[in-house]
């Protein structure tokens, strides 16, 4: 972090500021130019509030030199991380996985959908038992009973489950049901008590980007989980809210290479929530695969018009079969290129 001082800052006020920084446990490096004086802050700058520093009388501007996220940062961990989700399924560092299943767990159709997505090549089963709905009158999910249905299906098919947790008080329930991956949804991307609570477990977390969250905010949310001791974080781009109204969200595919550049964590993309319409899911699934995502999360329903949530964006099992074939074709091209280079 550097602080650029206002012109004409007196020596006395500069030394006052320097000793304030030293008291915070950081070193300083002062550079006095003809035009301006710059103080470099050396050490753990997370101890300094940049806004407080910038509000000081003699400070003109504060700039960060290093990112505030440390554990998620590739600079301190150059190798890609593979997160082990159980059942022999790893994601990241060259391991590509497809998470598929219905938006909501609805009942006995889950096992039918699960068998189809597994047959098509999905390696992880999704389904929401606790649903974050915009309206309190909309279907809220089956709750604990939904987790039991997921458990039965996943055990039969030997697949890890990915399912959303919304309440920090449910962490013990998720642990008791041996849920392999806890999803934190877009609406909870900055629910700090929830992030901290899942951070106290070792259960992998699929962390979705908030609807209006920047990539830095996503990485800081990951940092909340990791700083509590859980380093098994998978980042997920699921579209952001923009002025566009033709799609449910705007799929920010830039996020895939940018997050890979900034972080060693695996990056998954969700073309279902990003587009909101079945017809756009396959092309954007292929684009995300080509962009280098470590995995995809795709909603599949055996009767989308009857789905209890998100039917408009669900693929049927037959459509999912075709999409998986094309995803595999794209992966082959990307992997060949890697080998040839
Ligand atoms: C979901 O996965 O069904 C979901 C609610 O996703 P998001 O949090 O991205 O809206
Ligand atoms: Mn959904």
Coordinates of C-alpha atoms and ligand atoms in Angstrom, one line a residue:
X1 CA 0.0 0.0 0.0
X2 CA 1.2 3.5 -0.7
X3 CA 0.0 6.8 0.6
X4 CA 0.6 9.8 -1.8
X5 CA 0.8 12.9 0.4
X6 CA -0.7 16.3 -0.4
X7 CA 1.7 19.0 -1.7
X8 CA 3.2 21.0 1.1
X9 CA 2.8 18.4 3.9
X10 CA 5.0 19.6 6.7
X11 CA 7.9 17.5 8.0
X12 CA 6.2 17.4 11.4
X13 CA 2.9 16.1 10.0
X14 CA 4.8 13.5 7.9
X15 CA 6.7 12.2 10.9
X16 CA 3.5 12.1 12.9
X17 CA 1.9 9.9 10.2
X18 CA 5.0 7.7 10.0
X19 CA 4.9 7.0 13.7
X20 CA 1.2 6.2 13.5
X21 CA 1.9 3.6 10.8
X22 CA 4.8 2.2 12.9
X23 CA 2.5 1.8 15.8
X24 CA 0.3 -0.4 13.7
X25 CA 3.3 -2.7 13.3
X26 CA 4.3 -1.8 9.7
X27 CA 7.5 -0.3 8.3
X28 CA 7.6 2.7 6.1
X29 CA 9.6 3.7 3.0
X30 CA 9.5 7.4 2.3
X31 CA 10.3 8.8 -1.1
X32 CA 10.4 12.6 -1.4
X33 CA 10.1 13.8 -5.0
X34 CA 10.1 17.4 -6.3
X35 CA 6.4 17.2 -6.8
X36 CA 5.1 14.8 -4.3
X37 CA 6.0 12.7 -1.2
X38 CA 5.0 9.1 -1.2
X39 CA 5.0 6.8 1.9
X40 CA 5.3 3.1 1.1
X41 CA 3.7 0.8 3.8
X42 CA 5.6 -2.4 4.2
X43 CA 4.2 -5.4 6.1
X44 CA 0.8 -6.7 6.9
X45 CA -1.3 -3.9 5.4
X46 CA -4.6 -5.6 6.4
X47 CA -4.0 -3.8 9.8
X48 CA -4.6 -0.5 8.1
X49 CA -7.9 0.8 7.0
X50 CA -7.2 2.5 3.6
X51 CA -10.2 4.8 3.9
X52 CA -9.1 6.0 7.4
X53 CA -5.6 6.7 6.0
X54 CA -7.0 8.5 3.0
X55 CA -9.2 10.7 5.2
X56 CA -6.2 12.1 7.0
X57 CA -5.4 15.7 6.4
X58 CA -2.0 15.3 4.7
X59 CA -3.0 12.3 2.6
X60 CA -4.1 12.8 -1.0
X61 CA -4.6 9.3 -2.2
X62 CA -4.0 5.7 -1.0
X63 CA -3.3 2.9 -3.5
X64 CA -3.1 -0.8 -2.9
X65 CA 0.0 -2.5 -4.3
X66 CA -0.9 -6.0 -3.3
X67 CA -4.4 -7.5 -3.1
X68 CA -6.1 -7.7 0.3
X69 CA -6.8 -11.4 -0.3
X70 CA -3.9 -13.6 0.8
X71 CA -5.0 -17.2 1.1
X72 CA -6.9 -17.2 -2.2
X73 CA -4.1 -15.3 -4.0
X74 CA -2.0 -17.0 -6.6
X75 CA 1.0 -14.9 -5.7
X76 CA 1.4 -16.8 -2.5
X77 CA 0.3 -20.1 -4.0
X78 CA 1.4 -20.3 -7.6
X79 CA 0.2 -23.9 -8.2
X80 CA -3.5 -24.5 -9.1
X81 CA -5.5 -26.1 -6.2
X82 CA -7.5 -29.2 -6.7
X83 CA -10.4 -29.5 -4.3
X84 CA -11.2 -33.1 -3.2
X85 CA -15.0 -33.5 -3.1
X86 CA -15.0 -37.1 -2.1
X87 CA -16.1 -40.2 -4.1
X88 CA -12.8 -39.9 -6.0
X89 CA -13.9 -36.6 -7.6
X90 CA -11.4 -33.7 -7.6
X91 CA -12.0 -30.3 -9.2
X92 CA -9.3 -27.9 -10.4
X93 CA -5.7 -28.3 -11.4
X94 CA -6.6 -30.1 -14.6
X95 CA -9.6 -32.0 -13.1
X96 CA -12.8 -30.9 -14.9
X97 CA -16.2 -31.8 -13.4
X98 CA -19.8 -31.3 -14.4
X99 CA -22.3 -30.7 -11.6
X100 CA -25.9 -31.4 -12.7
X101 CA -29.4 -32.0 -11.3
X102 CA -32.6 -30.1 -10.7
X103 CA -32.8 -26.6 -9.3
X104 CA -34.8 -27.9 -6.3
X105 CA -35.2 -31.3 -4.8
X106 CA -38.9 -32.1 -5.3
X107 CA -39.3 -35.7 -4.4
X108 CA -39.0 -39.1 -6.1
X109 CA -38.1 -37.6 -9.5
X110 CA -34.7 -36.8 -8.1
X111 CA -33.3 -40.3 -8.4
X112 CA -34.5 -40.5 -12.0
X113 CA -32.9 -37.2 -13.0
X114 CA -29.7 -38.2 -11.1
X115 CA -29.4 -41.5 -12.9
X116 CA -29.7 -39.8 -16.3
X117 CA -27.2 -37.0 -15.5
X118 CA -24.7 -39.6 -14.2
X119 CA -25.2 -41.7 -17.4
X120 CA -24.6 -38.6 -19.5
X121 CA -21.3 -38.0 -17.8
X122 CA -22.0 -35.6 -14.9
X123 CA -19.8 -36.4 -11.9
X124 CA -21.5 -34.4 -9.2
X125 CA -25.2 -34.2 -8.3
X126 CA -26.9 -30.9 -7.5
X127 CA -30.3 -30.1 -6.1
X128 CA -31.5 -27.4 -3.7
X129 CA -33.2 -28.5 -0.4
X130 CA -33.1 -25.0 1.0
X131 CA -34.1 -22.5 -1.7
X132 CA -33.3 -18.8 -1.6
X133 CA -36.5 -17.4 -3.3
X134 CA -37.2 -13.8 -4.0
X135 CA -40.8 -14.2 -2.8
X136 CA -41.5 -15.7 0.7
X137 CA -44.6 -17.3 -0.9
X138 CA -42.6 -19.2 -3.5
X139 CA -41.5 -22.8 -2.9
X140 CA -38.9 -22.8 -0.2
X141 CA -37.5 -26.3 -0.6
X142 CA -38.0 -29.6 1.2
X143 CA -35.4 -28.8 3.9
X144 CA -33.7 -31.7 5.8
X145 CA -35.9 -34.3 4.0
X146 CA -34.5 -33.0 0.7
X147 CA -31.0 -33.6 2.0
X148 CA -32.0 -37.2 2.7
X149 CA -33.2 -37.7 -0.9
X150 CA -30.0 -36.3 -2.2
X151 CA -28.0 -38.6 0.1
X152 CA -29.9 -41.7 -1.1
X153 CA -29.4 -40.8 -4.8
X154 CA -25.8 -39.8 -4.4
X155 CA -25.0 -43.0 -2.5
X156 CA -26.7 -45.2 -5.1
X157 CA -24.7 -43.5 -7.8
X158 CA -21.5 -42.9 -5.9
X159 CA -21.4 -39.2 -6.6
X160 CA -20.7 -36.2 -4.4
X161 CA -23.6 -33.8 -3.6
X162 CA -23.6 -30.1 -4.1
X163 CA -26.4 -28.3 -2.3
X164 CA -27.1 -24.9 -1.0
X165 CA -26.8 -23.8 2.6
X166 CA -28.4 -20.5 3.6
X167 CA -28.3 -20.5 7.4
X168 CA -25.2 -20.8 9.6
X169 CA -27.4 -22.7 12.1
X170 CA -27.7 -25.5 9.5
X171 CA -24.0 -26.3 9.3
X172 CA -24.3 -29.2 11.8
X173 CA -27.2 -30.6 9.8
X174 CA -25.1 -30.6 6.6
X175 CA -22.2 -32.3 8.5
X176 CA -24.6 -34.9 9.9
X177 CA -25.9 -35.7 6.5
X178 CA -22.4 -35.9 5.1
X179 CA -23.0 -33.3 2.4
X180 CA -19.8 -33.3 0.3
X181 CA -20.1 -29.7 -1.1
X182 CA -21.9 -26.8 0.5
X183 CA -23.0 -24.2 -2.0
X184 CA -23.2 -20.6 -1.0
X185 CA -25.6 -18.9 -3.4
X186 CA -25.4 -15.5 -5.0
X187 CA -27.8 -14.0 -2.5
X188 CA -25.5 -15.0 0.4
X189 CA -22.2 -14.2 -1.3
X190 CA -21.6 -11.6 1.4
X191 CA -23.3 -13.2 4.3
X192 CA -20.3 -13.0 6.5
X193 CA -21.6 -15.1 9.5
X194 CA -22.4 -17.9 7.0
X195 CA -19.0 -17.7 5.3
X196 CA -17.3 -17.8 8.7
X197 CA -19.3 -20.8 9.9
X198 CA -18.7 -22.9 6.8
X199 CA -15.0 -21.8 7.1
X200 CA -14.9 -23.7 10.5
X201 CA -15.5 -27.0 8.7
X202 CA -13.4 -28.8 6.2
X203 CA -16.3 -29.4 3.8
X204 CA -15.6 -28.1 0.3
X205 CA -17.6 -24.9 -0.5
X206 CA -18.9 -23.9 -3.9
X207 CA -19.0 -20.1 -3.5
X208 CA -21.1 -18.2 -6.1
X209 CA -20.5 -14.7 -7.1
X210 CA -23.0 -12.1 -5.8
X211 CA -25.4 -10.7 -8.4
X212 CA -23.7 -7.3 -8.2
X213 CA -20.4 -8.5 -6.7
X214 CA -17.1 -7.6 -8.2
X215 CA -14.4 -10.3 -8.6
X216 CA -12.5 -8.8 -5.7
X217 CA -15.5 -9.1 -3.5
X218 CA -15.9 -12.8 -4.5
X219 CA -12.2 -13.3 -3.6
X220 CA -12.7 -11.6 -0.3
X221 CA -15.7 -13.8 0.4
X222 CA -13.4 -16.8 -0.3
X223 CA -10.9 -15.3 2.0
X224 CA -13.5 -15.2 4.8
X225 CA -14.0 -19.0 4.5
X226 CA -10.2 -19.7 4.1
X227 CA -9.2 -17.5 7.0
X228 CA -11.3 -19.6 9.3
X229 CA -9.3 -22.7 8.2
X230 CA -11.3 -24.2 5.3
X231 CA -9.2 -23.9 2.2
X232 CA -11.5 -26.1 0.1
X233 CA -13.2 -23.3 -1.8
X234 CA -14.4 -23.5 -5.4
X235 CA -15.3 -20.2 -7.0
X236 CA -18.4 -19.9 -9.3
X237 CA -19.4 -17.4 -11.9
X238 CA -23.2 -17.4 -12.3
X239 CA -23.9 -14.2 -14.1
X240 CA -24.3 -10.7 -12.9
X241 CA -27.1 -8.1 -13.0
X242 CA -26.7 -5.6 -15.8
X243 CA -28.9 -3.3 -17.9
X244 CA -29.6 -6.2 -20.2
X245 CA -33.1 -7.7 -20.0
X246 CA -33.1 -10.4 -22.7
X247 CA -31.3 -12.8 -20.3
X248 CA -31.8 -13.5 -16.6
X249 CA -28.3 -12.3 -15.9
X250 CA -25.2 -11.4 -18.0
X251 CA -22.7 -14.2 -18.0
X252 CA -19.3 -12.6 -17.2
X253 CA -17.0 -15.1 -18.9
X254 CA -14.1 -12.7 -18.3
X255 CA -14.4 -14.0 -14.7
X256 CA -12.9 -17.3 -15.7
X257 CA -9.5 -16.2 -16.9
X258 CA -9.4 -13.3 -14.5
X259 CA -10.0 -15.5 -11.5
X260 CA -7.5 -18.0 -12.7
X261 CA -5.0 -15.2 -13.0
X262 CA -5.6 -13.8 -9.5
X263 CA -6.3 -17.1 -7.7
X264 CA -5.2 -20.7 -7.5
X265 CA -8.7 -21.8 -6.6
X266 CA -10.9 -23.8 -9.0
X267 CA -13.4 -21.8 -11.1
X268 CA -16.7 -23.2 -12.0
X269 CA -19.3 -21.6 -14.4
X270 CA -23.0 -21.8 -14.2
X271 CA -24.6 -21.2 -17.6
X272 CA -28.1 -22.0 -16.2
X273 CA -28.5 -19.1 -13.8
X274 CA -26.3 -16.9 -16.0
X275 CA -28.7 -17.0 -19.0
X276 CA -32.0 -18.1 -17.5
X277 CA -33.3 -19.8 -20.7
X278 CA -32.8 -23.4 -21.8
X279 CA -31.9 -22.4 -25.4
X280 CA -28.9 -20.4 -24.2
X281 CA -27.5 -22.9 -21.7
X282 CA -25.6 -25.2 -24.2
X283 CA -23.8 -22.5 -26.2
X284 CA -22.7 -20.7 -23.0
X285 CA -21.7 -24.0 -21.3
X286 CA -19.4 -24.7 -24.3
X287 CA -18.1 -21.1 -24.2
X288 CA -17.3 -21.4 -20.5
X289 CA -15.5 -24.8 -21.1
X290 CA -13.5 -23.2 -23.9
X291 CA -12.6 -20.2 -21.6
X292 CA -11.0 -22.7 -19.3
X293 CA -13.5 -23.3 -16.5
X294 CA -12.6 -26.2 -14.2
X295 CA -16.2 -27.3 -14.2
X296 CA -19.8 -26.4 -15.0
X297 CA -23.0 -26.4 -12.9
X298 CA -26.1 -27.1 -15.1
X299 CA -29.7 -27.5 -14.1
X300 CA -31.5 -30.5 -15.5
X301 CA -35.2 -31.5 -15.0
X302 CA -37.2 -34.4 -16.4
X303 CA -40.2 -32.2 -16.9
X304 CA -39.1 -28.6 -17.0
X305 CA -42.6 -27.2 -17.5
X306 CA -43.6 -28.7 -14.1
X307 CA -40.4 -27.9 -12.2
X308 CA -41.0 -26.2 -8.9
X309 CA -38.3 -23.6 -9.6
X310 CA -36.2 -22.5 -12.6
X311 CA -38.0 -24.6 -15.1
X312 CA -37.3 -22.0 -17.8
X313 CA -33.6 -22.7 -17.7
X314 CA -33.6 -26.4 -17.2
X315 CA -32.3 -28.8 -19.8
X316 CA -34.1 -32.1 -20.3
X317 CA -32.0 -35.2 -19.8
X318 CA -32.0 -35.7 -23.6
X319 CA -30.7 -32.2 -24.1
X320 CA -28.2 -32.7 -21.4
X321 CA -26.9 -35.8 -23.2
X322 CA -26.2 -33.7 -26.3
X323 CA -24.6 -30.9 -24.3
X324 CA -22.3 -33.3 -22.5
X325 CA -21.1 -34.7 -25.8
X326 CA -20.2 -31.3 -27.1
X327 CA -18.6 -30.3 -23.7
X328 CA -16.4 -33.4 -24.0
X329 CA -15.5 -32.4 -27.6
X330 CA -14.4 -28.9 -26.4
X331 CA -12.4 -30.4 -23.6
X332 CA -10.6 -32.7 -26.0
X333 CA -9.5 -29.7 -28.1
X334 CA -8.3 -27.7 -25.1
X335 CA -6.5 -30.6 -23.5
X336 CA -4.8 -31.5 -26.9
X337 CA -3.6 -27.9 -27.1
X338 CA -2.1 -28.1 -23.7
X339 CA -0.2 -31.3 -24.6
X340 CA 1.1 -29.9 -27.9
X341 CA 2.4 -26.7 -26.3
Ligands
LIG1 C1 -29.1 -22.3 -7.5 O1 -28.0 -22.9 -7.7 O2 -30.2 -22.9 -7.7 C2 -29.2 -20.9 -7.2 C3 -30.2 -20.4 -6.5 O3 -28.1 -20.2 -7.7 P1 -27.7 -18.7 -7.5 O4 -27.4 -18.5 -6.1 O5 -26.5 -18.5 -8.4 O6 -28.9 -17.8 -7.9
LIG2 MN1 -31.9 -22.6 -9.7

